[in-house]
XYZ file of C-alpha atoms in Angstrom:
606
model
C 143.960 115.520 96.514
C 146.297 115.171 99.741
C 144.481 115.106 103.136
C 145.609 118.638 104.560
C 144.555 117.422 107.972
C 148.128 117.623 109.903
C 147.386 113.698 111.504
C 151.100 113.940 113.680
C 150.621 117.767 115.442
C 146.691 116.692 116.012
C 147.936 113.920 117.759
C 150.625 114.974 119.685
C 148.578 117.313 121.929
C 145.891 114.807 121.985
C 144.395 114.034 125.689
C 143.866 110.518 127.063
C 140.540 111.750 129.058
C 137.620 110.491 128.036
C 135.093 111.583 125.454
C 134.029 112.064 122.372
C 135.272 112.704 118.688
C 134.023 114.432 115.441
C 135.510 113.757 112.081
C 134.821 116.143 108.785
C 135.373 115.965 105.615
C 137.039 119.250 103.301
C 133.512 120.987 102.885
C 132.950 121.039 106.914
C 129.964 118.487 106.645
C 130.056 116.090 109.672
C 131.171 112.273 108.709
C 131.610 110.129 111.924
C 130.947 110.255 115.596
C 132.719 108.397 118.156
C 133.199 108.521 121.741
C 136.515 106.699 123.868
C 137.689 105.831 127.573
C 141.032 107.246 125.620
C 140.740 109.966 122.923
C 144.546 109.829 122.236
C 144.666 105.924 121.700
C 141.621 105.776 120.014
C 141.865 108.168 117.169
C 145.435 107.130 116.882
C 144.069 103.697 115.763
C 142.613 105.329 112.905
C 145.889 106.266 112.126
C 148.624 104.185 113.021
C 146.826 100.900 112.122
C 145.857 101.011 108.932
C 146.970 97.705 107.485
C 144.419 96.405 110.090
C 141.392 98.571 109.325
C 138.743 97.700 106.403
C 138.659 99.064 103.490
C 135.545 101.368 104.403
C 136.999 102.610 107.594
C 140.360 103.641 105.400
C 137.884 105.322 102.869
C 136.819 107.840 105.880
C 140.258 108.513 107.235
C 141.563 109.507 103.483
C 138.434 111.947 103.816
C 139.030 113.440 107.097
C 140.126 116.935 106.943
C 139.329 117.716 110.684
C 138.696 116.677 114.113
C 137.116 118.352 116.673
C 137.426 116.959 120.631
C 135.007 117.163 123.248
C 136.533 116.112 126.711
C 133.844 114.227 128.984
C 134.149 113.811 132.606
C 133.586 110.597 132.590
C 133.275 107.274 130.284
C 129.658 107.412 130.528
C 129.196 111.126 129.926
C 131.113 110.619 126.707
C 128.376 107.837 125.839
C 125.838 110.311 125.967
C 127.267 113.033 124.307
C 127.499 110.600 121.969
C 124.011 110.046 121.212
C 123.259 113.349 121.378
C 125.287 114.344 118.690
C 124.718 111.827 116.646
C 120.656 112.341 116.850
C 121.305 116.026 115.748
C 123.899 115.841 113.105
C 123.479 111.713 111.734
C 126.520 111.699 110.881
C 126.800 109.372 107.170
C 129.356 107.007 108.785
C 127.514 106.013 112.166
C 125.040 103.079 111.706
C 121.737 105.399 112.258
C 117.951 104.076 113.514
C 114.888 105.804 112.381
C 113.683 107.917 114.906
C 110.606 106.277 115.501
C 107.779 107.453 117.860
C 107.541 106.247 120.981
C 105.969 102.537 121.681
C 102.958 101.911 122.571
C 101.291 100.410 125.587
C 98.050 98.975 126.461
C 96.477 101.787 129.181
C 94.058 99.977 132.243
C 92.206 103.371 134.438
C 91.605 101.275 137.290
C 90.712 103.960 138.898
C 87.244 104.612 136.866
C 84.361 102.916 138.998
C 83.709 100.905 135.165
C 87.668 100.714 133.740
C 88.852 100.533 130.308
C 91.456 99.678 128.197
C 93.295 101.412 125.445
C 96.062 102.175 123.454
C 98.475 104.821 124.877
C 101.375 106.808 123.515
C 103.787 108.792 125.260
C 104.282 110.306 128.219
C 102.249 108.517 131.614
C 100.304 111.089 132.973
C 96.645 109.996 133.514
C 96.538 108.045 136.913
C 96.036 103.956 136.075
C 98.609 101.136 134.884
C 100.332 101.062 131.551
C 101.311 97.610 130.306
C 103.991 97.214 127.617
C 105.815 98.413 125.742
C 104.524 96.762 122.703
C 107.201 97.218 119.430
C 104.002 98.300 117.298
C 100.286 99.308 117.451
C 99.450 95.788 115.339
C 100.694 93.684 118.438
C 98.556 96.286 120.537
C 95.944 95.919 118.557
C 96.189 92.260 118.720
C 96.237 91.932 122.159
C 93.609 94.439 122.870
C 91.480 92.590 120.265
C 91.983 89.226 122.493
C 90.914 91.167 125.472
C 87.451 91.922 124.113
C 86.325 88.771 122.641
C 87.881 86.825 125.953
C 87.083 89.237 128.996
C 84.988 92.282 127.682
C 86.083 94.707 129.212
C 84.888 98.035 127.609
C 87.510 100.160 125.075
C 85.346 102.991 124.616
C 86.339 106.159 125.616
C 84.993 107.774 128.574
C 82.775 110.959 126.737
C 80.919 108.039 124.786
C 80.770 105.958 128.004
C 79.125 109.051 130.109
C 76.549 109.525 127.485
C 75.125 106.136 126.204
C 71.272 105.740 127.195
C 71.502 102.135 125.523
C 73.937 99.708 124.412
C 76.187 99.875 121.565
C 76.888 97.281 118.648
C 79.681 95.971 121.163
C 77.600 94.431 123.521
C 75.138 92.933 120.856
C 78.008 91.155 119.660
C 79.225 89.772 122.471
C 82.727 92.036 122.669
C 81.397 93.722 125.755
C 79.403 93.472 128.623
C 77.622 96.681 128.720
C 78.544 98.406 132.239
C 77.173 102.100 130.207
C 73.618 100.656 131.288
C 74.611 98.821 134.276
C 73.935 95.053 132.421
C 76.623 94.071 134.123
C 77.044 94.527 138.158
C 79.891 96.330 139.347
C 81.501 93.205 141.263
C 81.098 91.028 137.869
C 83.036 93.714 136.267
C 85.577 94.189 138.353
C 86.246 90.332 138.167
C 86.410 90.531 134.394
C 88.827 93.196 134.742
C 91.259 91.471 137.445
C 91.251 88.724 134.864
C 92.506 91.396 132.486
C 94.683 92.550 134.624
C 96.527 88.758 135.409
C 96.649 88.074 131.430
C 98.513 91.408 130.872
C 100.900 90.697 133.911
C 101.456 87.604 132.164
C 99.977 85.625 135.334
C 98.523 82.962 133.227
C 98.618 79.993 135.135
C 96.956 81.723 138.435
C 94.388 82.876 135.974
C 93.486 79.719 134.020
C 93.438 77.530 137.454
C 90.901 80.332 138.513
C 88.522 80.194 135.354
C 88.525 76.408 135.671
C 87.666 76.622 139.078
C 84.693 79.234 138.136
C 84.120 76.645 135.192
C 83.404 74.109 137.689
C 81.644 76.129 140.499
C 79.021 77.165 137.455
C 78.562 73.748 136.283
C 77.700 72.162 139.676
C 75.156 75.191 140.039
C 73.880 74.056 136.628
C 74.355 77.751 135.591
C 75.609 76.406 132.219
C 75.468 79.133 130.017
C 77.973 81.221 132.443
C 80.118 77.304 132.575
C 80.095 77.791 128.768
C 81.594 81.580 128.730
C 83.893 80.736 131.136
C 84.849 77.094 128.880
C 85.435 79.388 126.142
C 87.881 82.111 127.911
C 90.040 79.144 128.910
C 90.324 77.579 125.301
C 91.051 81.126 124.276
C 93.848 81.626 126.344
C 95.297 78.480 125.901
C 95.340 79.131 122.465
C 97.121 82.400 123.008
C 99.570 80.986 125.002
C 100.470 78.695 122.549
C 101.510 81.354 120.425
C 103.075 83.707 122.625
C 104.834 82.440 125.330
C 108.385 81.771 124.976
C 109.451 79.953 128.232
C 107.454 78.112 131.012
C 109.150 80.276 133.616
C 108.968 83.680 133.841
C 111.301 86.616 133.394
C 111.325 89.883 131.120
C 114.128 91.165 129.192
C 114.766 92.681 125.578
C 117.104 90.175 123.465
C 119.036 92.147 121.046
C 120.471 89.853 117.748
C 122.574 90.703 115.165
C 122.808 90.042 111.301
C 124.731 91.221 108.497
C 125.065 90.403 104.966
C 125.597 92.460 101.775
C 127.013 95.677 103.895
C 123.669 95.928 105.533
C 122.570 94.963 109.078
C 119.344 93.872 110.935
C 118.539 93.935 114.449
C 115.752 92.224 115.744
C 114.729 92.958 119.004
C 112.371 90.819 121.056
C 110.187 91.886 123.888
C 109.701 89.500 126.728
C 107.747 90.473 129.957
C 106.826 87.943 132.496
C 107.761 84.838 130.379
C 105.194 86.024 127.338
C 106.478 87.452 124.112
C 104.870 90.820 123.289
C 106.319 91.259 120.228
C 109.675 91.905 118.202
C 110.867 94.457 115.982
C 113.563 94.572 113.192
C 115.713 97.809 112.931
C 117.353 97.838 109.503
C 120.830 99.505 109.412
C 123.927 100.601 106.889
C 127.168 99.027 107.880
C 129.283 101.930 106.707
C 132.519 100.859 107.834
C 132.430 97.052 107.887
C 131.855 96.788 111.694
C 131.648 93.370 113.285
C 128.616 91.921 115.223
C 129.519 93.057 118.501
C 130.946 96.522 117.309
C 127.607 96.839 115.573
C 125.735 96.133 118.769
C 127.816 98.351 120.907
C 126.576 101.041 118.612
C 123.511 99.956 118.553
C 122.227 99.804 122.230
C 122.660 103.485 122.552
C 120.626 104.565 120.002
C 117.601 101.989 121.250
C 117.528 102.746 124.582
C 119.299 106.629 124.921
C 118.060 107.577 121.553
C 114.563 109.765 123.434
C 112.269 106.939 122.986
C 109.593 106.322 125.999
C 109.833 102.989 126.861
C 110.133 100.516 129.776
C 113.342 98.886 129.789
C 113.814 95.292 131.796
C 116.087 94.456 134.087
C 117.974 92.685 131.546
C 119.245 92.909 128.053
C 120.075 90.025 126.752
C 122.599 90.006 123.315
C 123.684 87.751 120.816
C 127.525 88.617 120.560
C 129.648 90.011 123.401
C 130.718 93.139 123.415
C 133.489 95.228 125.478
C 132.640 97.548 128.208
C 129.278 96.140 129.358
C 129.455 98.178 132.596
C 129.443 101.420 131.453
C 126.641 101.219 128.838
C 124.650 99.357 131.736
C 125.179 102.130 134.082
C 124.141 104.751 131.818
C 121.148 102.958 130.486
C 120.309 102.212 134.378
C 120.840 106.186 135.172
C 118.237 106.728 132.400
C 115.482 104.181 133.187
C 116.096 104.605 137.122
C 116.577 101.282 137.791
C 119.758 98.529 137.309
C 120.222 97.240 133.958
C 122.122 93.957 133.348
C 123.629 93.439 129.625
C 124.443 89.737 129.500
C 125.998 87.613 126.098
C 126.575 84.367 128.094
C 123.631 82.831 128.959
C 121.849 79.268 129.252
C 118.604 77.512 129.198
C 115.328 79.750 128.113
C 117.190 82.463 127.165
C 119.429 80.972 125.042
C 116.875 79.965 123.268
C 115.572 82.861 123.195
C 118.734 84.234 121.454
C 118.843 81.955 118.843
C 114.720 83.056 117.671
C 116.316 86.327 117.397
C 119.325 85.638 115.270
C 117.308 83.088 113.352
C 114.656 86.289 113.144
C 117.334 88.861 112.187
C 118.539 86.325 109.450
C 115.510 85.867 107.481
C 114.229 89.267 107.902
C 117.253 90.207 106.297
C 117.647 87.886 103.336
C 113.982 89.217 102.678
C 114.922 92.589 102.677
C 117.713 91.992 100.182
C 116.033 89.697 98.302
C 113.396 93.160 97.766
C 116.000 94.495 96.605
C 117.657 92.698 93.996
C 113.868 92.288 92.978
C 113.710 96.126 92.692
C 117.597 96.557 91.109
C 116.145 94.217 88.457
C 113.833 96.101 87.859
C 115.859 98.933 87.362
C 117.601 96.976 85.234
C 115.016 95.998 82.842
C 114.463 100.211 82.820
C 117.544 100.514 81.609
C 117.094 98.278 78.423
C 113.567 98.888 77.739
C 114.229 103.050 77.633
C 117.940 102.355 75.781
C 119.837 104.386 78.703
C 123.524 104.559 78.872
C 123.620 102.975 82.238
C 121.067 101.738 85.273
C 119.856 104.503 86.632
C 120.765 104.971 90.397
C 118.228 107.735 91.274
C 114.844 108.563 89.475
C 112.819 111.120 90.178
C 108.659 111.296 89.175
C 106.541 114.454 89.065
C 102.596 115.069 89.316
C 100.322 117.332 89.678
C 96.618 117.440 91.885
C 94.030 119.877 92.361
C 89.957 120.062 92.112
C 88.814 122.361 89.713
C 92.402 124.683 89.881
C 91.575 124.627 93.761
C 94.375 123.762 96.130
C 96.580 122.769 93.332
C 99.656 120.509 95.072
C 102.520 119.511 92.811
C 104.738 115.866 94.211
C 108.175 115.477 93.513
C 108.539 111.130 94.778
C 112.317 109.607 94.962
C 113.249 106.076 94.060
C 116.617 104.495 94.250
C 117.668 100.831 93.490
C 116.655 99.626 97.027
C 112.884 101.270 96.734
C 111.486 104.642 97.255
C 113.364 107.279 99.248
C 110.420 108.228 101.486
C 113.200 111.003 103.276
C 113.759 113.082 99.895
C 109.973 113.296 98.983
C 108.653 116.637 98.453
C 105.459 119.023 98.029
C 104.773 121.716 96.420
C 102.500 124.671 96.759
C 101.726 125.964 93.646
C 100.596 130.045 93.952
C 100.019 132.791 91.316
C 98.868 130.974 87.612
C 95.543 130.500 86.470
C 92.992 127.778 87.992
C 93.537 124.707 86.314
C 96.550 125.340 84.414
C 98.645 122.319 84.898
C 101.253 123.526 82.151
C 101.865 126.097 84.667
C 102.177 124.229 87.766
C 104.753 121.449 86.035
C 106.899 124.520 85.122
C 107.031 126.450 88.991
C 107.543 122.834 90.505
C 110.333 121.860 88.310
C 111.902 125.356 88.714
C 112.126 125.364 91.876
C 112.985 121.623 92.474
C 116.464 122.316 90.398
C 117.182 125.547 90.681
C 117.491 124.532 94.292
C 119.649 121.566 93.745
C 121.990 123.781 91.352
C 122.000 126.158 94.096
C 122.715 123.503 96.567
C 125.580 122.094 94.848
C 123.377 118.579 94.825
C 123.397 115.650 92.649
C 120.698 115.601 90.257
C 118.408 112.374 89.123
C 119.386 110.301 86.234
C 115.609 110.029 85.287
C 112.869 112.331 85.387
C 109.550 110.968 85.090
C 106.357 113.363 84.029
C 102.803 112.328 85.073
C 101.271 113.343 81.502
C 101.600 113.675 77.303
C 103.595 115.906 75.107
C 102.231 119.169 76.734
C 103.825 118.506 80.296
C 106.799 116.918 79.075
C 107.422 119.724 76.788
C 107.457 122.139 79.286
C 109.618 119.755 81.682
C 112.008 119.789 78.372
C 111.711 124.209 78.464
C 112.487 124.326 82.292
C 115.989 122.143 82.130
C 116.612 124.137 79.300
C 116.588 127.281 81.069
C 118.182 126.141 84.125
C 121.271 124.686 81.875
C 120.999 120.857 82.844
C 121.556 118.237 80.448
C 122.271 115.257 82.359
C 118.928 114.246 83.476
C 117.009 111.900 80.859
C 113.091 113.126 80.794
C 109.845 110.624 79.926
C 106.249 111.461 79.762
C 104.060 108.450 81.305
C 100.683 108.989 79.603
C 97.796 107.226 79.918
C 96.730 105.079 77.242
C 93.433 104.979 74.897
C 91.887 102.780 77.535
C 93.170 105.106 80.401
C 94.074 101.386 82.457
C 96.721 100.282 84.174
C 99.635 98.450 81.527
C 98.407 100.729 78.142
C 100.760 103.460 79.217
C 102.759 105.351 76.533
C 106.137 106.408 77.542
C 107.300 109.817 75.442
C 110.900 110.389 75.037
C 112.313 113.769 74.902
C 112.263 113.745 70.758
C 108.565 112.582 71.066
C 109.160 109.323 70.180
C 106.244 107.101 71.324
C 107.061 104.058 73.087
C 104.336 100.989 74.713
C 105.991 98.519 76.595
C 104.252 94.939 77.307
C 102.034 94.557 80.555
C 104.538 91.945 81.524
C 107.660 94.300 81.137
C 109.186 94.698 84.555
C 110.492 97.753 83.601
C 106.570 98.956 82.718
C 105.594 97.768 86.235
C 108.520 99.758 88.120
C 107.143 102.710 86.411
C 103.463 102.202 87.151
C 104.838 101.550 90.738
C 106.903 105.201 90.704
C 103.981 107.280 88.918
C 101.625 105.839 91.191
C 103.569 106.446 94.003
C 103.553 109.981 93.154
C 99.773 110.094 91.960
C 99.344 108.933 95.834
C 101.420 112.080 97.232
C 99.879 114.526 95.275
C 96.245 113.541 96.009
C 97.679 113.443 99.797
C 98.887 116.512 99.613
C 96.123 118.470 97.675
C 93.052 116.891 99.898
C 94.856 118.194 103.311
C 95.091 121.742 101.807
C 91.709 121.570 100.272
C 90.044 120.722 103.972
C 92.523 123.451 105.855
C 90.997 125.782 103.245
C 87.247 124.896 103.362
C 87.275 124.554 107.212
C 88.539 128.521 107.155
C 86.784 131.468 106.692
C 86.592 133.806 103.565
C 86.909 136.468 106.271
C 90.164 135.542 107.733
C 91.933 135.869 104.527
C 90.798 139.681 104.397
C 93.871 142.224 105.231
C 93.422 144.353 108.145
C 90.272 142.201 109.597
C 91.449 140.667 112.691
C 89.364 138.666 114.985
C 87.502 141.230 117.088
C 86.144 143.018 113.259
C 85.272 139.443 112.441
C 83.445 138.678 115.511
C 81.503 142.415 115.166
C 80.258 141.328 111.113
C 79.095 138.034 112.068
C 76.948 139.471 115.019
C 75.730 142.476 112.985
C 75.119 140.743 109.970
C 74.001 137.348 111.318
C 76.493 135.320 109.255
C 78.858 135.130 105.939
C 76.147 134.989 103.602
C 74.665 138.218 104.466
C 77.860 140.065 104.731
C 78.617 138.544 101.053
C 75.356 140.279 100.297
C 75.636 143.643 102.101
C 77.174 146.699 100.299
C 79.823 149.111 101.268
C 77.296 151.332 102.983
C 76.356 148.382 105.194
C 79.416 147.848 105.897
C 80.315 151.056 106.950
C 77.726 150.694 109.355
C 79.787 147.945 111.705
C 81.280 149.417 114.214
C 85.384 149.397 113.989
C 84.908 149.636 110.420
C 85.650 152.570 108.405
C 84.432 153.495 104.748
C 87.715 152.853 103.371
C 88.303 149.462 104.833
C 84.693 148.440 104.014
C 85.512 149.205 100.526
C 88.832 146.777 100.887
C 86.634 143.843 102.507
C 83.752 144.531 99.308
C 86.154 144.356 96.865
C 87.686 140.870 98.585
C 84.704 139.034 98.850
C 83.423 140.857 95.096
């Protein structure tokens, strides 16, 4: 079909302000966002250059259909509007991160006459110092874990603190010092915690030529149990510096590396504060239009540090390709944090070697990751043979259903594609009005409304349907795509075998053939994995309505019983029980409560 998107009138009234760009496709569904110093010469690239663009990029300009313009004042306004669009709309075409929580941090209230230390998320409003940001709660966890074997301070929180009358399992394993009953004197403790405080500041040599000093000062007293604790801290944090620190010097910065392979993309970010390594992190990404490194970090940056995340950034970003236009994405960065930001490629010494743990990082992370994958697309195809399909199937789809007793029955809908499970397009369903128990019943209402919403939607449908269960639920899968007209999806029944354990399974085809594959079949395992995985969601699903429901009263689900009529039962009555007991006359009797409605709440609870 031609592009009716008039390319030569859009561009002749083009302006060469800054700002930012939106492409669309035919359908009016978002496909790219950009942002430029010059709108007019940068969309005419797309345009006027297209023996020099890849053969992705030329993909989306055959599909554009429309651009819309958003004039910025500025270069760096643009760069935010940027990010804001493209966190609302993710546009397919823009390399997109996760949107992760925030990062964590390791929380001191220095403050508190006995401190402690914590994990901490979000935003910094109790009075003390945060230390961080860590790129996950395992490195917190690690470090917080060092802490209490090495200095002791307490992690407990502060309404278990107040109330302890003896000490906890803690302190009679040696992980804390027990300031809750005072076995510890206040200047001891605040020692232990300045010693906390240097490690976490990453003062390590101030701190180690201290301990061996106390190490000595104890021995010559022949206090030798205290030269012995002390011995210990200093082979502990010698043996944590081995690990973690990156450069003899100091300095903190983030260093930012780049990989691609395969049309896919890793960056692995490291965290350095005060010459120590807190951590690193690898962001996996979609190279959609065949960007290269620097393009890719150019994008990238943005989203990490404008993208609503609370985090400290460093004075310096360090990155393993150059990119154009430093300046600007410094400034705006530096506007956001509140402080200067310096975004350096060139660089020498430490942190060049710091770059090349990153790009050596990004690189095997991402030969991993696509070495999962071809593990999982062989899978697939081993599916295809074993189940005689016409082709390897790019999306499968796996239903089940939970509930105790017909109780809070839950039906999950789990996605897998040839890279893994689709964690995005998972679904739940709450299955109302059939009778307790009836999992015929509950199959049918979740398929129903799975598709009919699809149809509706105009979406692609699975090429395999998987049913948790025998003839019975696959027969009724078989009755639902009937009704709703679709004939492209292939449906199997996993059942369980004789021996109800894990590689006995009988897969049922949609003639009820009967089909046992070998517990070494890859194929077998892929769909153990799949039904599983949806086995998992279900039983997730169903538990957290079952405890919503059993932690709420019978009485709140009666119509025209608010909280006040609620409040005047309990206290006439005494409690449920003996309202469940009391007849309509009784009722009657509550004030607020008529004969008609205390007919309404017998007949609820009857």
């Amino acid at each position: 079909m031609s592009n009716p998107f008039d390319v030569k009138a859009f561009l002749k009234n083009l302006t060469t302000a800054p700002g930012v760009y939106q492409m669309f496709d035919v359908t009016g569904k978002i496909l790219y966002v950009g942002k430029a110093k010059n709108l007019k010469n940068r969309v005419s690239s797309y345009f006027h250059k297209a023996e020099g663009l890849t053969p992705k990029t030329q993909a989306l300009v055959k599909r554009i259909a429309n651009i819309e313009i958003t004039v910025a004042p500025s270069e760096a306004e643009a760069l935010v509007l940027e990010q804001n669009l493209i966190k609302a709309q993710r546009p397919p075409y823009n390399i997109l991160m996760r949107d992760d929580k925030s990062y964590p941090y390791i929380f001191l209230s220095d403050t508190d006459e006995y401190p402690r230390i914590g994990v901490h998320r979000g935003a910094k409003k109790r009075k003390g110092k945060y230390y961080g940001p860590f790129p996950n709660a395992s490195a917190v966890r690690e470090s917080l874990s060092f802490l209490q074997k090495t200095f002791r301070v307490r992690q407990c929180e502060d309404s278990v603190f107040k109330n302890r009358t003896r000490p906890c399992l803690q302190y009679q394993i040696g992980r804390c010092t027990g300031p809750c009953v005072e076995a510890i004197s206040k200047r001891n403790y605040r020692e232990d915690v300045r010693h906390t405080q240097l490690f976490l500041e990453g003062r390590s040599e101030l701190l180690h030529n201290e301990l061996v000093q106390s190490m000595e000062r104890a021995s010559h007293n022949l206090a030798f149990e205290e030269a012995a604790l002390h011995r210990d801290q200093i082979t502990a944090l010698r043996s944590v510096q081995a690990q973690n620190t990156v450069d003899a010097g100091q300095g903190s910065a983030d260093i930012v590396a780049c990989s691609t392979e395969a049309g896919q993309v890793c960056m692995h970010v490291l965290f350095v504060r005060d010459g120590r390594m807190l951590g690193s992190k690898s962001y996996f990404l979609h190279n959609k239009l065949d960007e290269s490194h620097g393009e890719l970090i150019a994008e990238f940056l943005p989203q990490l540090y404008l993208g609503g995340r609370k985090m400290d950034v460093p004075t310096e970003v360090v990155i393993s390709h150059r990119i154009e236009e430093t300046g600007v994405l410094a400034q705006v960065i530096g506007d956001v944090c509140g402080h200067k930001v310096i975004i350096n490629h060139s660089v020498r010494t430490h942190r060049a070697r710091w770059v090349a743990m990153a790009i050596e990082a990004a690189t095997q992370n991402l030969r991993n990751r696509l070495g999962q994958q071809q593990h999982t697309l062989a899978r697939f195809e081993s599916l295809q043979q074993a189940l005689n399909l016409p082709e390897v199937p790019s999306w499968i789809e796996c239903f089940d259903i939970s509930h105790s007793s017909g109780e809070a029955a839950k039906a999950s809908c789990v996605v897998f594609n040839r890279e893994g499970a689709v964690k995005s397009r998972y679904r739940i369903f709450n299955i109302e009005g059939i009778t307790a128990g009836d999992d015929y019943a509950a199959m049918e209402q979740a398929l129903t409304r799975r598709y009919s919403r699809l149809q509706k939607e105009g979406a692609d449908l699975p090429d395999l349907l998987l049913i948790d269960g025998g003839k019975g639920q696959l027969s009724k899968a078989r009755e639902v795509m009937i009704e709703l007209g679709i004939t492209s999806m292939v449906l199997f029944g996993v059942a369980k075998g004789t021996t109800r354990k894990p590689g006995f399974e009988t897969l049922i085809a949609q003639d009820n053939t009967e089909q046992v594959l070998s517990s070494d079949n890859p194929a077998l395992h892929l769909i153990q994995q799949i039904r599983d995985e949806a086995h998992r969601f279900a039983i997730t699903g169903h538990k957290a309505a079952r405890d919503k429901k059993r932690s709420r009263s019978t009485l709140e689900d009666i119509p025209k019983v608010g909280p006040k009529r609620r409040r005047d039962m309990l206290k006439h009555f005494g409690g449920l029980q003996e309202i469940t007991k009391a007849s309509v006359a009784d009722l009657a009797k509550v004030e607020g409560i008529s004969r008609n409605l205390a007919e309404e709440i017998y007949a609820h609870l009857h």
